[in-house]
C-alpha cells in the first residue's frame, strides 16, 4: 500500500504557526495553517522588534531556500549592555557589558514576511476564524471547524495532529486547562519603532547615536529607579524601543494584551520621558508615530504540552515576559524540535513523538519563563526573593552581572533531538 501522507493542522498564523508549517514540511508532512487575519500583516501593531539567538537562526535558515535572506532582514546584536541613568543629572554609566552576545535583531513583520513567502501559497488559510476541534474516539485524527469570514461558511479540516499556535490567550490550551490564567507581572510597556529612513541625518538621529554610540550592534538596557528601557536598531533604518513602567493591572478589552492609547496618554508619556531619560532618548520617543502599550503577562509553567494528538507551541505553551528575548526564540525552537520528533517517529507512533517533544521542551521553557520573570522584577526595581532591590548607584559588579542575558538557563544551547542522539 502507498504510504499515507501525514497532515498537521496549525491554528494561528503568527511566527510560531508559520515556523511549524516549515518544520512539518521538512519532516514530510502536509500542513495547513488556519489564521483569522484576512491577509499577511505588512506592519505589526502588537509586535515590533525581536532578537534572534544563534540556534533559532539555524532553524530559520534551514527552512529557507535562500538562507542569506535572513541576514538581509536582521541587524547584529553583538553586544549586551546594561547601563543606568540618573534622571536628575541626565547622565548614564555602564553597569555590565557582554561583548560576545551574538544575537541578531529583526522587525516582527520582516521576519514573518520572510517565513510566509517561503511557504507554498495554499498552506495558510487567511480569513479563517477557528471555532472548535474534535478528536476522534480512536485518537486517529482531529477535526477543526473554522468560519470563513468573507462568506460565513463553516468548514471542517481533518488532520492527524492539531498544533495550537494561537497565542498567550489560547482557547485550545484552555480546553484542557480551564483554570489557567495569565499572571500580571506588575508593569506594562510603551513600545514603538522610529522610522528614520527619510531623515537619517536629523538632530534626533545624530543625538541618539551620540548618546548610544553602538546602536546597530548593541542591545541596550537602560535602567532608572523603578523603570527600564530597551533600545536597539532594526534593519531599514528603524530604532526599536520598549519602556517598562509599573502600574496596577489594567482592564483589558477583547482578546488582546495591547491597549489602545489616546493622544492624551501619548502626551503624558512624552512628558514623563523627559523627566526620566536623557534628552536624546526622550526625543526618539516623542518622534515615534503610533506608540502603543503592551500589558506584560506570563504564566506559571504548564504541567504538560500535549493531549492525545493536540500539542501546544509558542505563546500558547509558554507566555513569557520579554526581558530574556525568549518568546520568539522559544516559538521557533518549539517548531523545529517538534518537526525533528515527528520526522523521527512518523505517524505510526505519534504518541512517542509528542512525548519526546515534551521531554525536550518542557524543562527548558519552564526554567526560561521563570528566569525571565525574575529578570524583569530585578530591572524594574521590584522586590525579588533572595535579592535586595538593585541600587543602581551602589550595585557591586556581582550584582550587575545578574542583569546579563547570558544568565538565562540554556543560553548557549537548547537541547534538541540532534543533541539527544
Protein backbone atom coordinates (compact mmCIF):
# COMPACT_ATOMS: atom_id res chain seq x y z
CA UNK A 1 0.00 0.00 0.00
CA UNK A 2 1.12 3.52 -0.73
CA UNK A 3 2.30 5.28 2.41
CA UNK A 4 -0.28 7.76 3.69
CA UNK A 5 0.82 11.37 3.87
CA UNK A 6 0.59 12.77 7.38
CA UNK A 7 -1.25 16.06 7.90
CA UNK A 8 -0.91 18.72 10.58
CA UNK A 9 -3.44 21.49 11.22
CA UNK A 10 -1.92 24.60 12.79
CA UNK A 11 -4.19 27.16 14.46
CA UNK A 12 -2.54 30.57 14.36
CA UNK A 13 -0.53 32.13 11.57
CA UNK A 14 1.94 34.19 13.56
CA UNK A 15 5.66 33.40 13.62
CA UNK A 16 5.06 30.28 15.73
CA UNK A 17 2.45 28.99 13.29
CA UNK A 18 4.37 29.57 10.07
CA UNK A 19 7.50 28.13 11.70
CA UNK A 20 5.54 24.95 12.47
CA UNK A 21 4.39 24.82 8.85
CA UNK A 22 8.01 24.86 7.68
CA UNK A 23 9.14 22.30 10.26
CA UNK A 24 6.35 19.85 9.39
CA UNK A 25 7.00 20.18 5.67
CA UNK A 26 10.68 19.36 6.23
CA UNK A 27 9.52 16.31 8.20
CA UNK A 28 7.46 15.13 5.22
CA UNK A 29 4.05 16.21 6.47
CA UNK A 30 1.25 18.03 4.70
CA UNK A 31 0.23 21.09 6.68
CA UNK A 32 -2.46 23.75 6.69
CA UNK A 33 -2.47 26.90 8.84
CA UNK A 34 -5.77 28.41 9.99
CA UNK A 35 -5.48 32.17 10.56
CA UNK A 36 -8.29 34.63 11.29
CA UNK A 37 -6.47 37.67 9.83
CA UNK A 38 -7.62 38.25 6.27
CA UNK A 39 -4.14 38.88 4.87
CA UNK A 40 -0.48 38.91 5.93
CA UNK A 41 0.40 41.88 8.09
CA UNK A 42 2.58 44.48 6.43
CA UNK A 43 3.06 46.25 9.75
CA UNK A 44 2.89 44.99 13.30
CA UNK A 45 0.87 46.93 15.87
CA UNK A 46 1.39 44.30 18.56
CA UNK A 47 4.93 43.11 17.89
CA UNK A 48 7.83 45.32 16.89
CA UNK A 49 11.45 44.34 17.40
CA UNK A 50 12.78 40.95 18.46
CA UNK A 51 16.15 39.32 18.99
CA UNK A 52 17.12 36.00 17.41
CA UNK A 53 19.64 33.69 19.06
CA UNK A 54 22.07 31.53 17.04
CA UNK A 55 20.12 28.28 17.44
CA UNK A 56 16.84 29.82 16.31
CA UNK A 57 18.63 31.31 13.32
CA UNK A 58 19.91 27.87 12.34
CA UNK A 59 16.36 26.54 12.20
CA UNK A 60 15.14 29.58 10.27
CA UNK A 61 17.90 29.27 7.68
CA UNK A 62 17.21 25.55 7.26
CA UNK A 63 13.63 26.38 6.22
CA UNK A 64 14.57 28.99 3.62
CA UNK A 65 15.61 28.18 0.07
CA UNK A 66 17.75 31.33 0.24
CA UNK A 67 19.16 31.31 3.80
CA UNK A 68 21.15 34.50 3.25
CA UNK A 69 17.89 36.47 3.20
CA UNK A 70 17.67 36.13 6.99
CA UNK A 71 20.91 38.09 7.27
CA UNK A 72 19.49 40.78 4.99
CA UNK A 73 16.44 41.47 7.18
CA UNK A 74 18.32 41.48 10.50
CA UNK A 75 20.86 43.65 12.29
CA UNK A 76 23.68 42.45 14.56
CA UNK A 77 23.30 42.48 18.33
CA UNK A 78 26.87 41.52 19.16
CA UNK A 79 26.81 43.37 22.48
CA UNK A 80 24.50 43.20 25.50
CA UNK A 81 24.94 46.34 27.59
CA UNK A 82 23.12 47.30 30.78
CA UNK A 83 23.54 50.86 31.88
CA UNK A 84 21.99 53.20 34.45
CA UNK A 85 20.62 56.71 34.01
CA UNK A 86 20.48 59.40 36.70
CA UNK A 87 17.15 61.06 35.91
CA UNK A 88 18.05 64.32 37.67
CA UNK A 89 21.55 64.84 36.31
CA UNK A 90 20.76 63.22 32.93
CA UNK A 91 23.95 61.20 32.93
CA UNK A 92 24.43 57.48 32.25
CA UNK A 93 27.04 54.88 33.17
CA UNK A 94 27.68 51.24 32.27
CA UNK A 95 26.66 48.55 34.76
CA UNK A 96 27.68 45.45 32.79
CA UNK A 97 28.69 44.63 29.24
CA UNK A 98 28.78 41.34 27.31
CA UNK A 99 30.84 41.61 24.13
CA UNK A 100 30.05 38.11 22.81
CA UNK A 101 26.26 38.23 22.75
CA UNK A 102 25.81 37.08 19.12
CA UNK A 103 22.08 37.74 18.60
CA UNK A 104 20.51 39.49 15.62
CA UNK A 105 17.62 41.96 15.67
CA UNK A 106 14.60 41.72 13.37
CA UNK A 107 11.33 43.54 12.89
CA UNK A 108 8.40 41.20 13.54
CA UNK A 109 6.79 41.99 10.20
CA UNK A 110 10.03 41.42 8.26
CA UNK A 111 10.65 38.01 9.81
CA UNK A 112 7.04 36.92 9.38
CA UNK A 113 7.02 38.01 5.72
CA UNK A 114 10.27 36.11 5.07
CA UNK A 115 8.84 32.89 6.50
CA UNK A 116 5.41 33.26 4.92
CA UNK A 117 6.72 33.96 1.42
CA UNK A 118 8.85 30.79 1.63
CA UNK A 119 5.70 28.65 2.04
CA UNK A 120 3.54 27.29 -0.78
CA UNK A 121 0.60 29.64 -1.41
CA UNK A 122 -2.13 27.26 -0.27
CA UNK A 123 -0.65 26.46 3.16
CA UNK A 124 -2.10 29.43 5.07
CA UNK A 125 -5.89 29.83 5.06
CA UNK A 126 -6.34 33.56 5.64
CA UNK A 127 -9.63 34.83 7.00
CA UNK A 128 -10.48 31.54 8.72
CA UNK A 129 -11.63 32.03 12.30
CA UNK A 130 -11.02 28.95 14.44
CA UNK A 131 -14.19 27.77 16.20
CA UNK A 132 -13.60 24.34 17.73
CA UNK A 133 -11.92 20.98 17.39
CA UNK A 134 -12.90 17.38 17.98
CA UNK A 135 -10.62 14.37 18.45
CA UNK A 136 -11.76 11.03 17.05
CA UNK A 137 -12.66 8.33 19.58
CA UNK A 138 -9.73 6.19 18.50
CA UNK A 139 -7.39 9.23 18.62
CA UNK A 140 -6.51 8.65 14.97
CA UNK A 141 -7.49 12.12 13.77
CA UNK A 142 -8.62 15.56 14.81
CA UNK A 143 -11.24 17.72 13.08
CA UNK A 144 -11.05 21.50 13.18
CA UNK A 145 -14.02 23.74 12.50
CA UNK A 146 -13.43 27.26 11.21
CA UNK A 147 -15.58 30.10 9.92
CA UNK A 148 -14.63 31.70 6.60
CA UNK A 149 -15.02 35.38 7.47
CA UNK A 150 -15.67 36.52 3.92
CA UNK A 151 -18.60 34.15 3.36
CA UNK A 152 -19.65 32.99 6.87
CA UNK A 153 -19.24 29.42 5.64
CA UNK A 154 -18.29 26.82 8.28
CA UNK A 155 -15.57 24.47 7.06
CA UNK A 156 -14.07 21.32 8.56
CA UNK A 157 -10.40 20.38 8.25
CA UNK A 158 -9.28 16.88 9.24
CA UNK A 159 -5.71 16.14 10.22
CA UNK A 160 -3.56 13.72 12.18
CA UNK A 161 -2.25 16.39 14.55
CA UNK A 162 -3.57 19.72 15.82
CA UNK A 163 -0.90 22.29 16.69
CA UNK A 164 -2.12 25.14 18.88
CA UNK A 165 -0.15 28.26 17.98
CA UNK A 166 -2.98 30.59 18.94
CA UNK A 167 -1.10 32.81 21.37
CA UNK A 168 -0.99 33.55 25.07
CA UNK A 169 -4.80 33.61 25.34
CA UNK A 170 -5.06 30.24 23.58
CA UNK A 171 -8.59 28.86 23.51
CA UNK A 172 -7.21 25.41 22.69
CA UNK A 173 -4.99 25.43 25.78
CA UNK A 174 -7.92 26.42 27.97
CA UNK A 175 -9.92 23.50 26.64
CA UNK A 176 -7.54 21.28 28.61
CA UNK A 177 -6.62 23.73 31.40
CA UNK A 178 -9.77 25.80 32.01
CA UNK A 179 -8.46 27.23 35.29
CA UNK A 180 -5.25 28.55 33.72
CA UNK A 181 -4.87 32.32 33.89
CA UNK A 182 -2.23 34.71 32.72
CA UNK A 183 -0.16 36.22 35.52
CA UNK A 184 0.16 40.01 35.51
CA UNK A 185 3.73 40.97 36.38
CA UNK A 186 3.07 44.40 37.87
CA UNK A 187 4.09 46.53 34.92
CA UNK A 188 3.27 47.40 31.33
CA UNK A 189 5.36 48.76 28.47
CA UNK A 190 5.21 51.56 25.96
CA UNK A 191 6.54 50.28 22.65
CA UNK A 192 7.43 51.97 19.41
CA UNK A 193 9.57 51.93 16.29
CA UNK A 194 11.03 55.17 14.94
CA UNK A 195 11.50 55.03 11.18
CA UNK A 196 14.29 57.42 10.24
CA UNK A 197 14.86 56.15 6.70
CA UNK A 198 13.92 59.52 5.19
CA UNK A 199 15.75 61.65 7.72
CA UNK A 200 18.82 59.77 8.88
CA UNK A 201 20.85 62.93 9.45
CA UNK A 202 18.30 64.66 11.66
CA UNK A 203 19.28 66.12 15.02
CA UNK A 204 17.29 63.32 16.68
CA UNK A 205 19.27 60.54 15.00
CA UNK A 206 22.61 62.28 15.42
CA UNK A 207 21.74 62.79 19.09
CA UNK A 208 20.66 59.21 19.82
CA UNK A 209 23.79 57.83 18.15
CA UNK A 210 25.87 60.14 20.31
CA UNK A 211 24.08 59.05 23.50
CA UNK A 212 24.06 55.35 22.49
CA UNK A 213 27.14 55.12 20.24
CA UNK A 214 26.89 51.40 19.47
CA UNK A 215 23.35 51.36 18.11
CA UNK A 216 23.33 48.99 15.16
CA UNK A 217 25.47 46.48 17.05
CA UNK A 218 24.23 46.57 20.63
CA UNK A 219 21.22 45.60 22.74
CA UNK A 220 20.90 48.42 25.26
CA UNK A 221 19.08 48.06 28.58
CA UNK A 222 18.87 51.47 30.26
CA UNK A 223 17.82 51.35 33.92
CA UNK A 224 16.47 54.15 36.07
CA UNK A 225 14.96 53.76 39.57
CA UNK A 226 11.75 51.74 39.25
CA UNK A 227 11.83 51.51 35.47
CA UNK A 228 13.93 50.46 32.49
CA UNK A 229 14.04 50.84 28.74
CA UNK A 230 15.28 48.62 25.89
CA UNK A 231 16.79 50.15 22.77
CA UNK A 232 18.25 48.68 19.58
CA UNK A 233 18.36 49.29 15.84
CA UNK A 234 16.44 47.34 13.20
CA UNK A 235 17.14 46.81 9.52
CA UNK A 236 15.73 49.50 7.24
CA UNK A 237 16.84 52.43 9.40
CA UNK A 238 14.50 51.91 12.34
CA UNK A 239 15.01 52.22 16.08
CA UNK A 240 13.03 49.89 18.35
CA UNK A 241 12.35 50.93 21.93
CA UNK A 242 10.40 49.46 24.85
CA UNK A 243 9.80 51.41 28.08
CA UNK A 244 8.53 49.45 31.09
CA UNK A 245 6.55 51.21 33.79
CA UNK A 246 4.99 49.89 37.00
CA UNK A 247 1.21 50.19 37.32
CA UNK A 248 -1.82 48.30 38.68
CA UNK A 249 -3.25 45.73 36.30
CA UNK A 250 -5.36 47.49 33.67
CA UNK A 251 -8.69 46.19 32.44
CA UNK A 252 -8.27 44.50 29.06
CA UNK A 253 -10.95 44.51 26.41
CA UNK A 254 -11.27 41.64 23.97
CA UNK A 255 -8.55 39.05 23.48
CA UNK A 256 -5.51 41.30 23.14
CA UNK A 257 -2.84 42.28 25.66
CA UNK A 258 -2.34 45.53 23.73
CA UNK A 259 -4.05 48.70 24.95
CA UNK A 260 -5.33 51.32 22.54
CA UNK A 261 -3.86 54.66 23.54
CA UNK A 262 -5.23 58.18 23.24
CA UNK A 263 -3.38 61.33 22.26
CA UNK A 264 -3.57 62.46 25.90
CA UNK A 265 -1.89 59.25 27.05
CA UNK A 266 0.86 59.71 24.48
CA UNK A 267 1.39 63.32 25.50
CA UNK A 268 1.71 62.32 29.17
CA UNK A 269 4.20 59.62 28.17
CA UNK A 270 6.30 62.22 26.37
CA UNK A 271 6.27 64.46 29.45
CA UNK A 272 7.32 61.60 31.71
CA UNK A 273 10.08 60.53 29.31
CA UNK A 274 11.64 63.97 29.56
CA UNK A 275 11.75 63.60 33.34
CA UNK A 276 13.26 60.10 33.38
CA UNK A 277 15.55 59.66 30.38
CA UNK A 278 18.36 61.57 28.73
CA UNK A 279 17.01 64.16 26.23
CA UNK A 280 18.19 62.15 23.21
CA UNK A 281 16.09 59.11 24.16
CA UNK A 282 13.07 61.20 25.15
CA UNK A 283 13.21 62.84 21.72
CA UNK A 284 13.19 59.45 19.93
CA UNK A 285 10.07 58.51 21.90
CA UNK A 286 8.42 61.82 21.08
CA UNK A 287 9.02 61.47 17.34
CA UNK A 288 7.79 57.86 17.15
CA UNK A 289 4.48 57.53 15.35
CA UNK A 290 1.72 55.39 16.86
CA UNK A 291 3.37 54.09 20.03
CA UNK A 292 1.29 51.53 21.89
CA UNK A 293 1.11 49.81 25.28
CA UNK A 294 1.59 46.10 25.94
CA UNK A 295 0.42 44.75 29.28
CA UNK A 296 3.11 42.36 30.49
CA UNK A 297 1.97 38.88 31.47
CA UNK A 298 3.43 35.45 31.75
CA UNK A 299 2.09 32.14 33.01
CA UNK A 300 3.31 29.62 35.52
CA UNK A 301 4.86 26.65 33.66
CA UNK A 302 2.31 24.19 32.34
CA UNK A 303 2.21 20.58 33.58
CA UNK A 304 2.30 19.22 30.01
CA UNK A 305 2.41 20.32 26.37
CA UNK A 306 0.22 17.76 24.60
CA UNK A 307 -3.01 15.80 24.98
CA UNK A 308 -3.51 12.87 22.61
CA UNK A 309 -2.92 14.42 19.16
CA UNK A 310 -3.12 18.08 20.22
CA UNK A 311 0.12 19.92 21.05
CA UNK A 312 0.84 23.47 22.25
CA UNK A 313 3.62 25.65 20.85
CA UNK A 314 4.74 29.26 21.12
CA UNK A 315 2.93 31.62 23.47
CA UNK A 316 0.09 29.11 23.80
CA UNK A 317 2.58 26.85 25.60
CA UNK A 318 4.67 29.41 27.47
CA UNK A 319 3.50 33.02 27.78
CA UNK A 320 6.62 34.84 28.93
CA UNK A 321 7.86 38.31 29.71
CA UNK A 322 10.14 39.87 27.07
CA UNK A 323 13.23 40.56 29.19
CA UNK A 324 15.11 37.43 28.19
CA UNK A 325 14.36 37.82 24.45
CA UNK A 326 12.88 34.32 24.58
CA UNK A 327 9.31 34.47 23.25
CA UNK A 328 10.08 34.30 19.51
CA UNK A 329 13.14 32.12 20.02
CA UNK A 330 11.13 29.63 22.06
CA UNK A 331 8.44 29.57 19.37
CA UNK A 332 10.97 28.84 16.62
CA UNK A 333 12.69 26.16 18.69
CA UNK A 334 9.32 24.59 19.56
CA UNK A 335 8.58 24.30 15.86
CA UNK A 336 11.99 23.00 14.88
CA UNK A 337 12.21 20.37 17.62
CA UNK A 338 8.60 19.27 17.07
CA UNK A 339 9.45 18.72 13.41
CA UNK A 340 12.50 16.67 14.35
CA UNK A 341 10.43 14.45 16.66
CA UNK A 342 7.69 13.93 14.08
CA UNK A 343 10.21 13.01 11.42
CA UNK A 344 11.91 10.53 13.75
CA UNK A 345 8.79 8.68 14.95
CA UNK A 346 6.44 9.06 11.99
CA UNK A 347 2.67 8.73 12.01
CA UNK A 348 2.69 5.19 13.34
CA UNK A 349 3.91 6.42 16.72
CA UNK A 350 2.67 9.97 17.14
CA UNK A 351 2.42 9.50 20.89
CA UNK A 352 6.16 8.78 21.20
CA UNK A 353 6.97 11.80 19.04
CA UNK A 354 4.94 14.12 21.25
CA UNK A 355 6.32 12.57 24.44
CA UNK A 356 9.85 13.17 23.24
CA UNK A 357 8.99 16.73 22.19
CA UNK A 358 7.55 17.39 25.64
CA UNK A 359 10.55 15.84 27.42
CA UNK A 360 12.91 18.08 25.45
CA UNK A 361 10.96 21.33 25.66
CA UNK A 362 9.09 21.41 28.97
CA UNK A 363 12.15 21.62 31.29
CA UNK A 364 13.72 24.31 29.10
CA UNK A 365 10.74 26.60 28.67
CA UNK A 366 9.74 26.27 32.34
CA UNK A 367 13.13 27.50 33.54
CA UNK A 368 13.32 30.24 30.92
CA UNK A 369 9.88 31.65 31.74
CA UNK A 370 10.69 31.82 35.45
CA UNK A 371 14.12 33.34 34.85
CA UNK A 372 12.67 35.99 32.57
CA UNK A 373 10.12 36.82 35.28
CA UNK A 374 12.90 37.32 37.84
CA UNK A 375 14.97 39.38 35.41
CA UNK A 376 12.04 41.71 34.79
CA UNK A 377 11.47 42.29 38.50
CA UNK A 378 15.17 42.93 39.03
CA UNK A 379 15.34 45.53 36.27
CA UNK A 380 12.06 47.17 37.34
CA UNK A 381 13.27 47.60 40.90
CA UNK A 382 10.56 45.31 42.29
CA UNK A 383 11.02 43.03 45.34
CA UNK A 384 12.65 39.73 44.48
CA UNK A 385 13.06 36.67 46.68
CA UNK A 386 16.68 36.24 47.68
CA UNK A 387 17.81 39.66 46.42
CA UNK A 388 17.57 43.21 47.63
CA UNK A 389 16.15 45.78 45.26
CA UNK A 390 19.03 46.73 42.96
CA UNK A 391 20.57 50.08 43.90
CA UNK A 392 21.92 51.43 40.63
CA UNK A 393 24.42 53.77 42.29
CA UNK A 394 25.92 51.28 44.74
CA UNK A 395 25.46 47.95 42.90
CA UNK A 396 28.52 45.69 43.05
CA UNK A 397 29.97 44.11 39.89
CA UNK A 398 28.49 40.80 41.06
CA UNK A 399 25.03 42.39 41.37
CA UNK A 400 25.35 43.87 37.89
CA UNK A 401 26.28 40.52 36.37
CA UNK A 402 22.76 39.31 37.24
CA UNK A 403 21.45 41.69 34.57
CA UNK A 404 23.15 39.92 31.67
CA UNK A 405 21.16 37.93 29.14
CA UNK A 406 23.61 35.04 29.22
CA UNK A 407 22.39 34.07 32.70
CA UNK A 408 19.28 32.70 31.01
CA UNK A 409 19.09 28.92 31.52
CA UNK A 410 20.17 27.08 28.36
CA UNK A 411 21.52 30.36 26.95
CA UNK A 412 24.26 28.66 24.95
CA UNK A 413 22.40 25.63 23.62
CA UNK A 414 18.84 24.38 23.95
CA UNK A 415 18.59 20.57 23.90
CA UNK A 416 17.18 19.23 20.66
CA UNK A 417 16.71 15.82 19.10
CA UNK A 418 20.07 16.15 17.36
CA UNK A 419 21.80 16.64 20.73
CA UNK A 420 19.98 13.78 22.47
CA UNK A 421 21.00 11.11 19.96
